[in-house]
PDB file of C-alpha atoms in Angstrom:
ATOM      1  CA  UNK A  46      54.911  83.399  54.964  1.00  0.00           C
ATOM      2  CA  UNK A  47      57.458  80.560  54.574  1.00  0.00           C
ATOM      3  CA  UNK A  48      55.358  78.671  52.556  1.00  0.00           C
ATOM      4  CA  UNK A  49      54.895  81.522  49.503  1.00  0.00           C
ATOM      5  CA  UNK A  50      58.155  81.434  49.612  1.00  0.00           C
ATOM      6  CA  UNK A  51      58.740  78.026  49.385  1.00  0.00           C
ATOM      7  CA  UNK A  52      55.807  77.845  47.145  1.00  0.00           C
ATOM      8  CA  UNK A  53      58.014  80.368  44.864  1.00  0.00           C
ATOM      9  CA  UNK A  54      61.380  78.385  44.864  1.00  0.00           C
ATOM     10  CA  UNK A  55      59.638  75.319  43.941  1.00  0.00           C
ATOM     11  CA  UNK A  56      58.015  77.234  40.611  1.00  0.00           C
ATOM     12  CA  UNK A  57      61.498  78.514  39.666  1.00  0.00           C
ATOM     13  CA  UNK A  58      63.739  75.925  40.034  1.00  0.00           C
ATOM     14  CA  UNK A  59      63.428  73.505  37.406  1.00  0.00           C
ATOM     15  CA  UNK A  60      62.049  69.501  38.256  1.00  0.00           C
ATOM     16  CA  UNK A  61      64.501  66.967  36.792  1.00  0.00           C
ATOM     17  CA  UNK A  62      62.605  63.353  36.633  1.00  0.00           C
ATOM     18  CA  UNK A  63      65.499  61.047  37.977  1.00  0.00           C
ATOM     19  CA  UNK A  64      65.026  57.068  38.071  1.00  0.00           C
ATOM     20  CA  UNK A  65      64.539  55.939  42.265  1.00  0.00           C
ATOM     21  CA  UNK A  66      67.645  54.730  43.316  1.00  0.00           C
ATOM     22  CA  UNK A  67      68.999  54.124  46.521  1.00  0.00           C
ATOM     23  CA  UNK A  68      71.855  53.369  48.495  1.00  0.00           C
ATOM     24  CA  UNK A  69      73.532  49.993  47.071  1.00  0.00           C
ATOM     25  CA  UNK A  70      72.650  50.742  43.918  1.00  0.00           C
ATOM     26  CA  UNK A  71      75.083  50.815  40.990  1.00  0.00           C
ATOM     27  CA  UNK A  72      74.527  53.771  38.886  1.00  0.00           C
ATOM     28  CA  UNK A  73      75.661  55.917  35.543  1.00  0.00           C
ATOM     29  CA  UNK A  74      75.845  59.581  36.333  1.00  0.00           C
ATOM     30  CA  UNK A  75      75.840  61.828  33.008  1.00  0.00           C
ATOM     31  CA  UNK A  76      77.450  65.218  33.934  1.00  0.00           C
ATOM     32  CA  UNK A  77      77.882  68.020  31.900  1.00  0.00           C
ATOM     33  CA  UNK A  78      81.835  69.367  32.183  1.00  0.00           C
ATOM     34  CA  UNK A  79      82.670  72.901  30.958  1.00  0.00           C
ATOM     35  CA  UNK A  80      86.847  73.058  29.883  1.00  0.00           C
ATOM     36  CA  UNK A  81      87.102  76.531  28.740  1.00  0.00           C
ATOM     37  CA  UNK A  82      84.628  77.107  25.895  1.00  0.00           C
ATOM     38  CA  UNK A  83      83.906  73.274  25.086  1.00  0.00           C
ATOM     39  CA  UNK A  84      81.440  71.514  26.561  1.00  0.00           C
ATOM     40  CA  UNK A  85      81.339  67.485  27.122  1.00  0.00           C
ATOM     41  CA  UNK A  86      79.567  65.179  29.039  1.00  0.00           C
ATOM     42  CA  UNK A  87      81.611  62.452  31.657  1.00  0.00           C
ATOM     43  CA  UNK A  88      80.152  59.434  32.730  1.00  0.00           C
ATOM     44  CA  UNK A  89      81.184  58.448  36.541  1.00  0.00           C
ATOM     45  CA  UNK A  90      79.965  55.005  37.027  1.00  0.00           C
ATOM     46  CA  UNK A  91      79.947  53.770  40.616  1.00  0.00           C
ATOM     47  CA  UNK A  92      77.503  52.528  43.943  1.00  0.00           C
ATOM     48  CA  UNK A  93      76.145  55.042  45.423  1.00  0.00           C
ATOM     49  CA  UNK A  94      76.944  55.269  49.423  1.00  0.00           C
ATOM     50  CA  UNK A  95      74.782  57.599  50.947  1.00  0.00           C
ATOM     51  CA  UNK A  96      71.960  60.262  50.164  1.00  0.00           C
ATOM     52  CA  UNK A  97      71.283  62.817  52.228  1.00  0.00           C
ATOM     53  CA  UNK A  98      69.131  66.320  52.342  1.00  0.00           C
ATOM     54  CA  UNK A  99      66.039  67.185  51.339  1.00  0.00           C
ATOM     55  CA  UNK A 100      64.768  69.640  48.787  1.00  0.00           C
ATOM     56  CA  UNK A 101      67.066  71.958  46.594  1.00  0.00           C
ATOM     57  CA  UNK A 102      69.869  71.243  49.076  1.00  0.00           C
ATOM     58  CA  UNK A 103      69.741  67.196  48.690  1.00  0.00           C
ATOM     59  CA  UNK A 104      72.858  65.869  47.473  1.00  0.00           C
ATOM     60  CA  UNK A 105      73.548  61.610  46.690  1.00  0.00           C
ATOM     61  CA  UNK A 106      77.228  60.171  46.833  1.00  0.00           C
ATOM     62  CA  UNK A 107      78.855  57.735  44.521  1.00  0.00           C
ATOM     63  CA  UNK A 108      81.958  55.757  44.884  1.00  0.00           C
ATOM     64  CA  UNK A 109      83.626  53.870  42.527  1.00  0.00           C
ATOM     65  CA  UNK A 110      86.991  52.099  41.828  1.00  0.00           C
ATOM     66  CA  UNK A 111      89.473  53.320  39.553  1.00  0.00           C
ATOM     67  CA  UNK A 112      92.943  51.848  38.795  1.00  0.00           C
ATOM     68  CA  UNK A 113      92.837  50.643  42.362  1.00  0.00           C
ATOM     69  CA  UNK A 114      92.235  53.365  44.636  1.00  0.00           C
ATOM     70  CA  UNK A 115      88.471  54.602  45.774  1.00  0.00           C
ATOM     71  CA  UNK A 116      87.162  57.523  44.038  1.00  0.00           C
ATOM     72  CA  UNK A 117      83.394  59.159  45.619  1.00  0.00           C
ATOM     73  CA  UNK A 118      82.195  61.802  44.176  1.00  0.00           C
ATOM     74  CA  UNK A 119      78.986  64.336  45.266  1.00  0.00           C
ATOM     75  CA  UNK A 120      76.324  65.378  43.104  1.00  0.00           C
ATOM     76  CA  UNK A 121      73.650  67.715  43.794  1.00  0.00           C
ATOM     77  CA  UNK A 122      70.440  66.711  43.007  1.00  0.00           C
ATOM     78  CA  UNK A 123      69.341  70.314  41.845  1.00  0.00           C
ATOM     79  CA  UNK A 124      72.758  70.554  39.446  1.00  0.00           C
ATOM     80  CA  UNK A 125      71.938  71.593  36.160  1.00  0.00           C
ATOM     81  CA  UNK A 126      74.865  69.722  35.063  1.00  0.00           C
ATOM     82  CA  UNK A 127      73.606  66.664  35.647  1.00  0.00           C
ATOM     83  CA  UNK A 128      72.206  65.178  31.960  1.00  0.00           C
ATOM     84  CA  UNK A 129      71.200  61.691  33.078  1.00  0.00           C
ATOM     85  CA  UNK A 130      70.902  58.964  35.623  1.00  0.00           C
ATOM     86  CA  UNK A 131      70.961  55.427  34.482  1.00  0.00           C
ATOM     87  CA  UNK A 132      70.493  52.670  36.835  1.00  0.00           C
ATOM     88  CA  UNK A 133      72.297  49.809  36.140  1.00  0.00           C
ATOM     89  CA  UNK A 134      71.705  47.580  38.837  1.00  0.00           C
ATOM     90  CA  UNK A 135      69.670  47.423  41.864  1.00  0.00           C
ATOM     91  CA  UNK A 136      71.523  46.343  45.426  1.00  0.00           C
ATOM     92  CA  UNK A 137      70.360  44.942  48.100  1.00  0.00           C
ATOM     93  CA  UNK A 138      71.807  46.195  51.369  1.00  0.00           C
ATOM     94  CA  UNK A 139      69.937  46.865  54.868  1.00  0.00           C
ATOM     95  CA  UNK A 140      71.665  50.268  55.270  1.00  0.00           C
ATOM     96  CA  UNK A 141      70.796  53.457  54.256  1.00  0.00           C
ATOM     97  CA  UNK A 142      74.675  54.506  54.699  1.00  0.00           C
ATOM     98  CA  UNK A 143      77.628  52.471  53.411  1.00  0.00           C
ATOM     99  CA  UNK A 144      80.438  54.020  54.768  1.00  0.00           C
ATOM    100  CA  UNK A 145      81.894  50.734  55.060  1.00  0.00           C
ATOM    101  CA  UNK A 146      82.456  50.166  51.537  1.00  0.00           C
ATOM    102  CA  UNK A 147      85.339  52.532  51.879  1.00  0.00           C
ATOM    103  CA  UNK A 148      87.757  49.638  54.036  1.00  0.00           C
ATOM    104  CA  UNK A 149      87.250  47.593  51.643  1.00  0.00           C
ATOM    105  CA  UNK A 150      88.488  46.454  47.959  1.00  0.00           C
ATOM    106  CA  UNK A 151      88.127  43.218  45.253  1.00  0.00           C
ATOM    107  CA  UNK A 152      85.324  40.484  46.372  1.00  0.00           C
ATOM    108  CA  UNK A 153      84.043  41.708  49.393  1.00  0.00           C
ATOM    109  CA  UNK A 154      83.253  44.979  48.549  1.00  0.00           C
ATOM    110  CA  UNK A 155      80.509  43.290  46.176  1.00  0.00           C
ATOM    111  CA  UNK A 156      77.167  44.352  46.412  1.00  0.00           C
ATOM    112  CA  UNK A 157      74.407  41.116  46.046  1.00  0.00           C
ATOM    113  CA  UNK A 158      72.086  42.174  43.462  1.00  0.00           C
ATOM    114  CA  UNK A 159      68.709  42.345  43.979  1.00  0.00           C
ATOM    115  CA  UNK A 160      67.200  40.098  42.109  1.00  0.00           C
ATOM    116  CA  UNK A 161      63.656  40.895  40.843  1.00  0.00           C
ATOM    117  CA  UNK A 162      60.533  38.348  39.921  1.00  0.00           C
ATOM    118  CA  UNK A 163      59.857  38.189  36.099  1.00  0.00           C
ATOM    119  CA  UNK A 164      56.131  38.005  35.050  1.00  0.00           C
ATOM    120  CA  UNK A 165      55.055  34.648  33.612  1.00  0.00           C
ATOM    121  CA  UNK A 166      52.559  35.970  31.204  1.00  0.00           C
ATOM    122  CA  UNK A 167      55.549  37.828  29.515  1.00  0.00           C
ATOM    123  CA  UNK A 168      57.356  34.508  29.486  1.00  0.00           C
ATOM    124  CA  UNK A 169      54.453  33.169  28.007  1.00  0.00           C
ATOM    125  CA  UNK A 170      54.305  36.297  24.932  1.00  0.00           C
TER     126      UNK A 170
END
């Protein structure tokens, strides 16, 4: 029984095709704000600390730096608000959490970069 109804969420609720991004990485979130009867779309740049949940209920948190004090924000990944992800850059950490970002502030709250291999044939082109 729980899988017809399963079955029947996952036909109604609407597939979003988001770029793979993990924890460490530094992305763009596009989200659709409603003030009154406009409508505009905020970018909240930032690393992204932790996701978490599975399914409808699956939610990613991203944390960024403004005017010196720590700003993390939650998104849902089922929001219809959300317009776009953009990835900008790929980290390399070895945890799937990084609650420790929030002690710290300037150059050691860096994340390295991971870096990626180029192709030689396009080198080549």
């Amino acid at each position: 029984m729980s899988s017809a109804v399963a079955f029947v969420h996952e036909q109604l609720t609407q597939k979003k095709n988001f770029p793979a991004f993990k924890a460490g990485d530094n992305i763009t979130v596009n989200y659709r704000i409603i003030e009154g009867n406009k409508e505009r779309i905020q970018s909240f740049k930032g690393d992204v600390i932790k996701k978490q949940g599975t399914g409808s209920t699956a939610t990613f948190t991203v944390r960024k730096i403004s005017d010196g004090i720590g700003v993390e924000r939650v998104f849902p990944y089922a929001s219809p608000n959300i317009e776009s992800i953009v990835v900008n850059k790929v980290g390399q950490v070895h945890r799937a959490k990084l609650y420790y970002q929030r002690k710290r502030s300037g150059k050691s709250a860096r994340i390295r970069e991971k870096r990626m291999a180029v192709a030689a044939a396009a080198d080549k082109a």
